[in-house]
Coordinates of C-alpha atoms and ligand atoms in Angstrom, one line a residue:
M1 CA 19.7 -77.6 89.2
R2 CA 18.8 -81.3 89.3
Y3 CA 15.7 -80.5 87.3
L4 CA 17.8 -78.6 84.7
L5 CA 20.1 -81.6 84.3
A6 CA 17.2 -84.0 84.0
L7 CA 15.7 -81.7 81.4
L8 CA 19.0 -81.5 79.4
L9 CA 19.2 -85.3 79.6
V10 CA 15.7 -85.7 78.3
I11 CA 16.5 -83.3 75.4
A12 CA 19.7 -85.1 74.7
L13 CA 17.9 -88.4 74.7
A14 CA 15.2 -87.1 72.5
L15 CA 17.7 -85.6 70.0
G16 CA 19.7 -88.8 70.0
G17 CA 16.5 -90.8 69.5
T18 CA 15.4 -88.6 66.7
W19 CA 18.9 -88.9 65.1
F20 CA 18.7 -92.7 65.5
V21 CA 15.1 -92.9 64.2
A22 CA 15.9 -90.6 61.2
G23 CA 18.9 -92.8 60.4
R24 CA 16.7 -95.9 60.4
M25 CA 14.4 -94.2 57.8
G26 CA 17.1 -95.0 55.3
G27 CA 18.0 -93.3 52.0
P28 CA 15.8 -93.1 48.9
P29 CA 14.9 -96.5 47.6
I30 CA 16.5 -97.4 44.2
E31 CA 15.0 -99.7 41.7
F32 CA 16.8 -100.8 38.5
K33 CA 14.5 -101.0 35.5
Q34 CA 17.1 -101.6 32.8
P35 CA 19.4 -102.9 31.5
E36 CA 18.6 -106.5 32.5
K37 CA 22.0 -108.0 31.7
F38 CA 23.7 -106.2 28.8
I39 CA 25.2 -102.9 27.8
G40 CA 25.8 -102.4 24.1
A41 CA 27.1 -99.6 22.0
S42 CA 24.3 -97.4 23.3
T43 CA 22.0 -98.7 26.0
P44 CA 19.6 -96.8 28.3
V45 CA 20.2 -97.3 32.0
E46 CA 16.9 -96.6 33.7
V47 CA 16.4 -96.3 37.5
L48 CA 13.4 -95.4 39.7
I49 CA 14.3 -93.4 42.8
G50 CA 11.8 -93.3 45.6
A51 CA 12.1 -89.6 46.3
P52 CA 11.2 -86.5 44.3
V53 CA 14.1 -84.4 42.9
P54 CA 13.8 -81.5 45.3
Q55 CA 14.2 -83.9 48.2
L56 CA 17.4 -85.4 46.7
K57 CA 20.8 -84.2 47.9
E58 CA 22.7 -86.5 45.5
L59 CA 22.1 -88.9 42.7
R60 CA 25.0 -90.5 40.8
I61 CA 25.3 -93.2 38.2
V62 CA 28.7 -94.8 37.7
V63 CA 29.9 -97.6 35.5
E64 CA 32.8 -99.7 37.0
Q65 CA 35.0 -101.9 34.9
N66 CA 38.4 -103.4 35.4
G67 CA 39.0 -101.4 38.6
K68 CA 38.1 -98.1 37.0
S69 CA 35.1 -96.0 37.7
F70 CA 33.4 -94.0 35.0
P71 CA 30.8 -91.4 36.1
V72 CA 27.9 -91.2 33.6
Y73 CA 25.4 -89.1 35.5
A74 CA 25.2 -86.7 38.5
L75 CA 22.1 -84.8 39.7
G76 CA 21.6 -81.7 37.6
D77 CA 23.6 -83.0 34.6
A78 CA 22.2 -82.6 31.1
G79 CA 21.9 -85.6 28.9
A80 CA 19.6 -87.7 31.0
E81 CA 15.9 -87.9 31.0
V82 CA 14.5 -87.1 34.5
K83 CA 10.8 -87.6 34.9
E84 CA 8.8 -87.1 38.1
E85 CA 6.4 -90.0 38.6
G86 CA 3.8 -88.8 41.0
A87 CA 4.9 -86.9 44.2
E88 CA 7.2 -89.6 45.6
M89 CA 9.2 -90.9 42.7
V90 CA 11.6 -89.9 39.9
R91 CA 12.6 -92.0 36.9
V92 CA 16.1 -91.3 35.5
T93 CA 17.1 -92.6 32.1
R94 CA 20.7 -92.2 30.9
T95 CA 22.1 -93.7 27.8
V96 CA 25.4 -95.5 28.5
G97 CA 27.8 -96.6 25.8
R98 CA 30.7 -95.7 23.6
D99 CA 29.8 -92.0 23.4
N100 CA 30.0 -91.2 27.1
V101 CA 32.4 -94.0 28.2
P102 CA 34.9 -94.4 25.4
E103 CA 37.1 -96.6 27.6
L104 CA 34.3 -99.2 27.9
K105 CA 35.4 -102.7 26.7
S106 CA 33.5 -105.8 26.0
G107 CA 33.3 -108.0 29.2
S108 CA 31.9 -107.7 32.7
A109 CA 31.0 -104.4 34.3
R110 CA 28.9 -103.0 37.1
I111 CA 26.5 -100.2 37.2
L112 CA 26.4 -98.4 40.5
V113 CA 23.6 -96.0 41.5
T114 CA 23.9 -93.8 44.7
A115 CA 21.0 -91.6 45.9
S116 CA 20.9 -89.6 49.1
R117 CA 18.5 -87.2 50.9
P118 CA 18.9 -84.8 53.8
V119 CA 17.0 -85.4 57.0
L120 CA 16.8 -83.4 60.3
Y121 CA 16.9 -80.1 58.5
G122 CA 20.1 -81.1 56.7
L123 CA 21.9 -82.2 59.8
R124 CA 22.1 -85.8 58.5
T125 CA 22.3 -87.4 55.0
L126 CA 20.9 -90.8 54.3
A127 CA 22.3 -92.6 51.3
T128 CA 21.3 -95.7 49.4
T129 CA 23.4 -97.6 46.9
A130 CA 22.3 -100.2 44.4
S131 CA 24.4 -102.0 41.8
R132 CA 23.8 -104.3 38.9
D133 CA 26.3 -106.6 37.2
V134 CA 26.2 -106.5 33.4
Q135 CA 28.0 -107.7 30.4
V136 CA 29.3 -105.2 27.9
R137 CA 28.9 -106.2 24.3
L138 CA 30.2 -103.6 21.8
E139 CA 30.6 -105.8 18.7
R140 CA 27.6 -106.0 16.3
P141 CA 26.3 -109.4 15.3
R142 CA 27.5 -110.6 11.9
V143 CA 25.0 -111.9 9.4
S144 CA 25.1 -112.9 5.7
V145 CA 22.7 -114.6 3.4
V146 CA 23.9 -118.0 2.0
S147 CA 20.9 -119.1 -0.1
T148 CA 20.2 -117.9 -3.6
H149 CA 17.2 -117.4 -5.9
H150 CA 14.4 -116.2 -3.6
F151 CA 10.9 -115.9 -5.2
V152 CA 8.1 -114.6 -3.1
N153 CA 4.5 -114.9 -4.2
H154 CA 2.1 -112.4 -2.8
G155 CA 0.3 -114.2 0.0
G156 CA 2.9 -116.9 -0.1
A157 CA 6.0 -118.2 1.8
E158 CA 9.7 -118.4 1.1
A159 CA 12.8 -119.6 3.0
V160 CA 16.3 -118.1 3.5
V161 CA 19.4 -119.8 4.7
Y162 CA 21.9 -117.4 6.3
R163 CA 24.9 -117.3 8.7
V164 CA 24.8 -115.4 12.0
T165 CA 27.3 -115.0 14.8
P166 CA 27.5 -115.0 17.8
D167 CA 25.3 -117.9 18.6
D168 CA 22.9 -116.3 21.0
V169 CA 21.5 -113.4 19.0
R170 CA 17.9 -113.1 17.8
S171 CA 17.8 -113.3 14.1
G172 CA 15.5 -114.0 11.1
V173 CA 13.8 -112.3 8.3
V174 CA 11.8 -109.1 8.7
V175 CA 9.1 -108.3 6.2
G176 CA 7.9 -104.7 6.7
D177 CA 7.4 -104.8 10.5
I178 CA 6.8 -108.5 10.9
E179 CA 9.7 -110.6 12.2
Y180 CA 10.1 -114.3 11.3
L181 CA 12.7 -116.1 13.5
G182 CA 15.4 -118.3 12.0
Y183 CA 16.4 -121.7 13.5
P184 CA 19.7 -123.6 13.5
A185 CA 20.1 -125.4 10.2
T186 CA 22.0 -128.2 12.1
S187 CA 18.6 -129.3 13.3
A188 CA 16.9 -129.2 9.9
G189 CA 16.3 -132.9 10.2
L190 CA 16.0 -133.4 6.4
P191 CA 17.1 -136.7 5.0
D192 CA 20.5 -136.8 3.2
V193 CA 21.4 -133.4 4.5
T194 CA 24.0 -133.0 7.2
I195 CA 24.8 -129.5 8.3
A196 CA 27.8 -129.0 10.6
D197 CA 28.1 -125.2 10.7
P198 CA 26.4 -124.1 13.9
A199 CA 26.1 -120.5 12.6
L200 CA 23.7 -121.5 9.7
R201 CA 20.1 -120.7 10.2
I202 CA 16.9 -121.3 8.2
A203 CA 14.1 -118.8 8.3
F204 CA 10.6 -119.3 6.8
F205 CA 8.9 -116.0 6.0
A206 CA 5.8 -114.7 4.2
L207 CA 4.6 -111.7 2.3
R208 CA 1.1 -111.3 3.6
Y209 CA -1.7 -111.0 1.1
D210 CA -2.4 -107.4 2.4
Q211 CA 1.2 -106.2 2.5
D212 CA 2.4 -104.0 -0.3
L213 CA 4.4 -105.8 -3.1
N214 CA 7.3 -103.3 -2.4
T215 CA 7.4 -104.1 1.3
P216 CA 11.2 -104.4 2.2
I217 CA 12.4 -107.8 3.1
R218 CA 15.8 -108.5 4.7
V219 CA 17.6 -110.6 7.2
F220 CA 18.2 -109.1 10.7
A221 CA 20.2 -110.0 13.8
R222 CA 19.9 -108.3 17.1
D223 CA 21.6 -109.1 20.4
E224 CA 20.4 -108.4 23.9
A225 CA 22.6 -105.4 24.3
G226 CA 20.7 -103.8 21.4
N227 CA 23.5 -104.2 18.8
S228 CA 22.0 -105.0 15.4
A229 CA 23.0 -105.9 11.9
R230 CA 21.2 -106.6 8.6
A231 CA 21.8 -108.4 5.4
D232 CA 19.9 -107.6 2.2
F233 CA 19.4 -110.3 -0.3
D234 CA 18.1 -110.7 -3.9
Y235 CA 14.5 -111.7 -4.2
R236 CA 11.7 -111.3 -6.7
V237 CA 8.1 -110.7 -5.7
F238 CA 5.2 -111.9 -7.9
P239 CA 1.8 -110.4 -7.7
K240 CA -1.1 -112.8 -7.5
P241 CA -4.6 -111.9 -8.6
F242 CA -6.9 -112.5 -5.7
K243 CA -10.5 -113.6 -6.5
K244 CA -13.5 -111.5 -5.6
S245 CA -16.7 -113.2 -4.7
R246 CA -20.2 -112.3 -3.4
I247 CA -21.8 -114.3 -0.6
E248 CA -25.6 -114.2 -0.2
L249 CA -26.5 -114.4 3.5
E250 CA -29.8 -116.2 4.0
D251 CA -31.8 -116.2 7.2
K252 CA -31.6 -120.0 7.2
L253 CA -27.8 -119.9 7.5
L254 CA -27.8 -117.1 10.0
D255 CA -30.4 -118.8 12.2
R256 CA -28.2 -121.9 12.3
V257 CA -24.6 -120.6 12.7
V258 CA -25.1 -117.4 14.8
P259 CA -26.5 -119.1 17.9
A260 CA -24.2 -122.1 17.6
I261 CA -21.1 -119.9 17.4
L262 CA -22.2 -117.6 20.2
E263 CA -22.9 -120.5 22.4
G264 CA -19.3 -121.7 22.1
T265 CA -17.4 -118.4 22.7
R266 CA -17.0 -115.8 25.3
D267 CA -14.9 -113.6 23.0
V268 CA -17.8 -111.5 21.8
N269 CA -21.3 -110.9 23.2
P270 CA -23.3 -109.1 20.5
T271 CA -26.9 -107.9 20.8
G272 CA -29.5 -107.2 18.2
D273 CA -30.9 -109.4 15.4
N274 CA -29.1 -112.3 13.8
L275 CA -27.6 -110.1 11.1
Q276 CA -26.2 -107.6 13.6
K277 CA -24.8 -110.5 15.6
F278 CA -23.4 -112.1 12.4
L279 CA -21.5 -108.9 11.6
V280 CA -19.8 -108.9 15.0
I281 CA -18.9 -112.6 14.5
N282 CA -17.6 -112.0 11.0
G283 CA -15.5 -109.0 12.0
E284 CA -14.5 -108.9 15.7
L285 CA -14.7 -112.6 16.4
R286 CA -12.8 -113.4 13.2
R287 CA -10.1 -111.0 14.2
K288 CA -9.8 -112.5 17.7
N289 CA -9.9 -116.1 16.4
N290 CA -7.0 -115.2 14.0
E291 CA -5.0 -113.7 16.9
K292 CA -5.5 -116.9 18.9
I293 CA -4.4 -119.0 15.8
A294 CA -1.3 -116.8 15.4
S295 CA -0.4 -117.2 19.1
F296 CA 0.5 -120.9 18.6
A297 CA 3.5 -119.9 16.5
S298 CA 5.4 -119.5 19.8
Q299 CA 5.0 -123.3 20.4
T300 CA 6.7 -124.3 17.2
A301 CA 9.5 -126.9 17.3
P302 CA 13.0 -125.5 16.5
S303 CA 13.5 -128.3 13.9
I304 CA 11.8 -129.4 10.7
L305 CA 9.4 -132.2 11.7
W306 CA 8.1 -133.0 8.2
N307 CA 11.2 -134.6 6.6
G308 CA 11.0 -132.7 3.4
A309 CA 7.9 -134.6 1.9
V310 CA 5.4 -132.5 0.0
F311 CA 2.3 -131.6 2.0
H312 CA -0.8 -133.7 1.3
P313 CA -2.7 -131.8 -1.4
F314 CA -6.3 -133.1 -0.6
T315 CA -6.7 -133.6 -4.4
N316 CA -9.6 -135.9 -3.9
T317 CA -11.8 -132.9 -2.9
G318 CA -13.4 -130.1 -4.8
V319 CA -12.0 -126.6 -4.3
Q320 CA -14.9 -124.3 -3.3
S321 CA -12.8 -121.3 -2.4
A322 CA -9.2 -120.4 -2.9
F323 CA -6.7 -118.4 -0.8
A324 CA -7.3 -114.6 -0.1
D325 CA -10.7 -114.5 -1.8
H326 CA -12.1 -111.1 -1.2
R327 CA -15.7 -111.6 -0.1
T328 CA -18.6 -109.2 -0.2
Y329 CA -21.5 -110.3 1.9
I330 CA -25.0 -109.5 0.6
Y331 CA -28.2 -109.6 2.8
K332 CA -31.6 -109.1 1.1
G333 CA -29.9 -107.4 -1.9
K334 CA -27.7 -105.1 0.2
E335 CA -24.0 -105.2 0.7
V336 CA -23.5 -105.6 4.5
D337 CA -19.8 -106.7 5.0
Q338 CA -16.5 -107.5 3.4
Q339 CA -13.8 -110.0 4.6
V340 CA -10.9 -111.8 3.2
H341 CA -11.0 -115.6 3.3
L342 CA -7.6 -116.9 4.2
G343 CA -7.6 -120.6 3.3
F344 CA -8.9 -123.2 1.0
D345 CA -12.4 -124.6 1.3
L346 CA -12.4 -128.2 0.2
A347 CA -15.6 -130.2 0.0
S348 CA -16.2 -133.9 -0.5
Y349 CA -18.9 -136.0 1.2
A350 CA -20.1 -135.2 4.7
G351 CA -17.9 -136.6 7.4
T352 CA -14.9 -137.2 5.1
P353 CA -11.9 -138.5 7.1
I354 CA -9.4 -135.5 7.4
V355 CA -5.8 -136.5 7.5
A356 CA -2.6 -134.7 8.6
S357 CA -1.0 -132.8 5.6
N358 CA 2.4 -133.8 6.9
R359 CA 4.3 -135.1 9.9
G360 CA 4.0 -132.8 13.0
R361 CA 2.8 -132.3 16.5
V362 CA -0.8 -131.2 17.5
V363 CA -0.7 -127.8 19.2
F364 CA -4.4 -127.0 19.2
A365 CA -7.5 -129.2 19.1
E366 CA -10.6 -127.3 20.2
E367 CA -13.6 -125.3 19.2
L368 CA -12.6 -121.8 17.9
G369 CA -15.4 -119.4 17.0
I370 CA -15.9 -119.0 13.3
Y371 CA -13.6 -121.9 12.6
G372 CA -15.7 -124.4 14.6
N373 CA -13.8 -127.5 15.7
T374 CA -10.2 -126.6 14.8
L375 CA -6.9 -128.4 14.6
I376 CA -3.4 -126.8 14.3
I377 CA -0.5 -129.1 13.6
D378 CA 3.0 -127.8 14.1
H379 CA 5.6 -128.8 11.4
G380 CA 8.5 -127.0 13.0
M381 CA 10.5 -123.8 12.4
G382 CA 7.3 -121.7 12.4
V383 CA 5.4 -123.8 9.8
Q384 CA 2.0 -125.0 10.8
S385 CA -1.2 -126.3 9.2
L386 CA -4.8 -125.6 10.2
Y387 CA -8.0 -127.7 9.7
A388 CA -11.4 -126.1 10.5
H389 CA -15.1 -126.8 10.6
L390 CA -14.5 -130.5 11.7
S391 CA -17.3 -132.6 13.0
S392 CA -15.0 -134.7 15.2
I393 CA -11.4 -134.6 16.3
D394 CA -9.4 -137.8 17.0
V395 CA -6.1 -136.3 18.4
K396 CA -5.1 -134.0 21.3
P397 CA -2.4 -131.4 21.9
G398 CA 1.0 -133.0 22.3
D399 CA 0.3 -135.9 19.9
T400 CA 2.8 -136.5 17.2
V401 CA 1.0 -137.3 13.9
E402 CA 2.4 -138.9 10.7
K403 CA 1.6 -137.6 7.2
V404 CA -1.9 -138.7 6.1
Q405 CA -2.7 -140.0 9.6
Q406 CA -6.4 -139.5 10.3
L407 CA -7.1 -136.5 12.5
G408 CA -10.9 -136.4 12.5
R409 CA -13.8 -135.9 10.2
S410 CA -15.0 -133.0 8.1
G411 CA -18.1 -131.1 9.2
M412 CA -19.9 -127.8 9.3
T413 CA -19.1 -126.4 12.7
G414 CA -18.4 -122.7 13.1
M415 CA -19.2 -120.4 10.1
A416 CA -19.8 -123.0 7.4
G417 CA -22.6 -123.1 4.9
G418 CA -22.1 -126.9 4.4
D419 CA -19.8 -129.8 5.2
H420 CA -16.3 -128.9 4.1
L421 CA -12.7 -128.7 5.2
H422 CA -11.2 -125.2 5.6
F423 CA -7.4 -125.6 5.3
T424 CA -4.6 -123.2 5.5
M425 CA -0.8 -123.1 6.1
L426 CA 0.7 -120.8 8.7
V427 CA 4.2 -119.3 8.8
H428 CA 4.9 -117.9 12.2
G429 CA 1.2 -117.4 12.7
Q430 CA 0.6 -115.6 9.3
M431 CA -1.9 -117.4 7.0
V432 CA -0.2 -118.3 3.7
N433 CA -1.4 -119.8 0.5
P434 CA -1.3 -123.6 1.0
V435 CA -1.0 -124.3 -2.8
E436 CA 2.8 -123.8 -2.6
W437 CA 3.2 -126.5 0.0
W438 CA 1.2 -129.0 -2.2
D439 CA 3.7 -128.5 -5.0
A440 CA 6.7 -130.9 -4.9
H441 CA 8.7 -128.5 -7.3
W442 CA 8.1 -125.6 -5.0
I443 CA 9.2 -127.6 -1.9
E444 CA 12.3 -128.7 -3.7
D445 CA 13.3 -125.4 -5.1
R446 CA 12.4 -123.0 -2.3
I447 CA 13.4 -125.2 0.7
L448 CA 15.2 -128.5 0.1
R449 CA 17.7 -127.1 -2.5
K450 CA 18.7 -124.2 -0.3
V451 CA 19.3 -126.4 2.7
R452 CA 21.3 -129.0 0.7
E453 CA 23.4 -126.3 -0.9
A454 CA 24.2 -124.8 2.5
G455 CA 25.2 -128.2 3.8
A456 CA 27.4 -128.9 0.8
A457 CA 29.1 -125.5 0.9
K458 CA 30.4 -126.2 4.4
T459 CA 31.8 -129.6 3.8
Q460 CA 34.0 -128.5 0.9
Ligands
ZN501 ZN1 -13.1 -121.4 4.6

């Protein structure tokens, strides 16, 4: 009898222990993937549950707002994307918004996710709850174009002044699939222009030399909740004939530039003879160097740093090559490569002092593959200038430079047949024809006039 009691006690303890241990195992883990902060008119709610569907007893997603609770998903419902991720995880994506929660209002809300699984052969259920506080935003941003007369040269730049609300939405110009952000016009920093309207923005944009002339161009606005708006505006696009040229590759040039460029880069590691190595440098390394150049767009200042003065045109130098020259490379009478030259080659005497084309801040001053010793000056709002093949550099990243301040000296570093300056302008990392920026009439008509008119319109 005593043994039986003891046995029962042991069994009871074991069961209790198992119950307790099972309870401590906890419910399925829940991880919120999105949204981060906002729910818009239609926003995916995405959660990762740390248990496969067959092991789940319950899975619910609920949106709570103003004391009310709106169920948007329960295990087995249609309308959600349920995807197994390996054997231990399931990803559930359910769109939340006006359609399934018509009562939803702009303001604070909370997303609540509950998941449970049975343990001990269904005797016990272990649940987990996770919540995320969000802001509901159902109104679309409002955007309208203020500036007039937009003329876009193929391979060139243009500016738009527009109005956008609310204040914190991402906006700018989209050309095909390339976005160019706009900046508050209140910080334009142009002399004699005061802009009080905080909703006004300036966006510089470009039609790339290799984009179609009919590429759609419009102003966009998009908030973090995914609500978006667009504004079309009048513009005219002008085709520009790009030159074609042939470049004879001589062994003497290859023997000099190929080892020099390869010594200074880890971005490519070609094998073979000098011509084979050159082709990798001219193609793959050129592409990687251009990506690196474009990456400095993110460091641009949100205001115009160059005070409206025309960019220094380097008129004391001979133009050897113009923008978007389509080059065919010839080696021993055979065509071996084709590339597009996105800049101006300006030659004077060896070691010519190279000056800043306008006021700005140095964002890059280093050796860069085919460009040799390279400088990038930021002029604000996405506008930058690039100087390549320099023999020496006198400035460093972070330095503020004034217009025509000496930056260094010309040279033949990188892929250069002789001493010259390779110069280009950049708009949000896209190389654009610098000729426009050397033209006072263009600066006045495309930029200054629009900013002045926008400022004047608001003070009336
Ligand atoms: Zn060049």
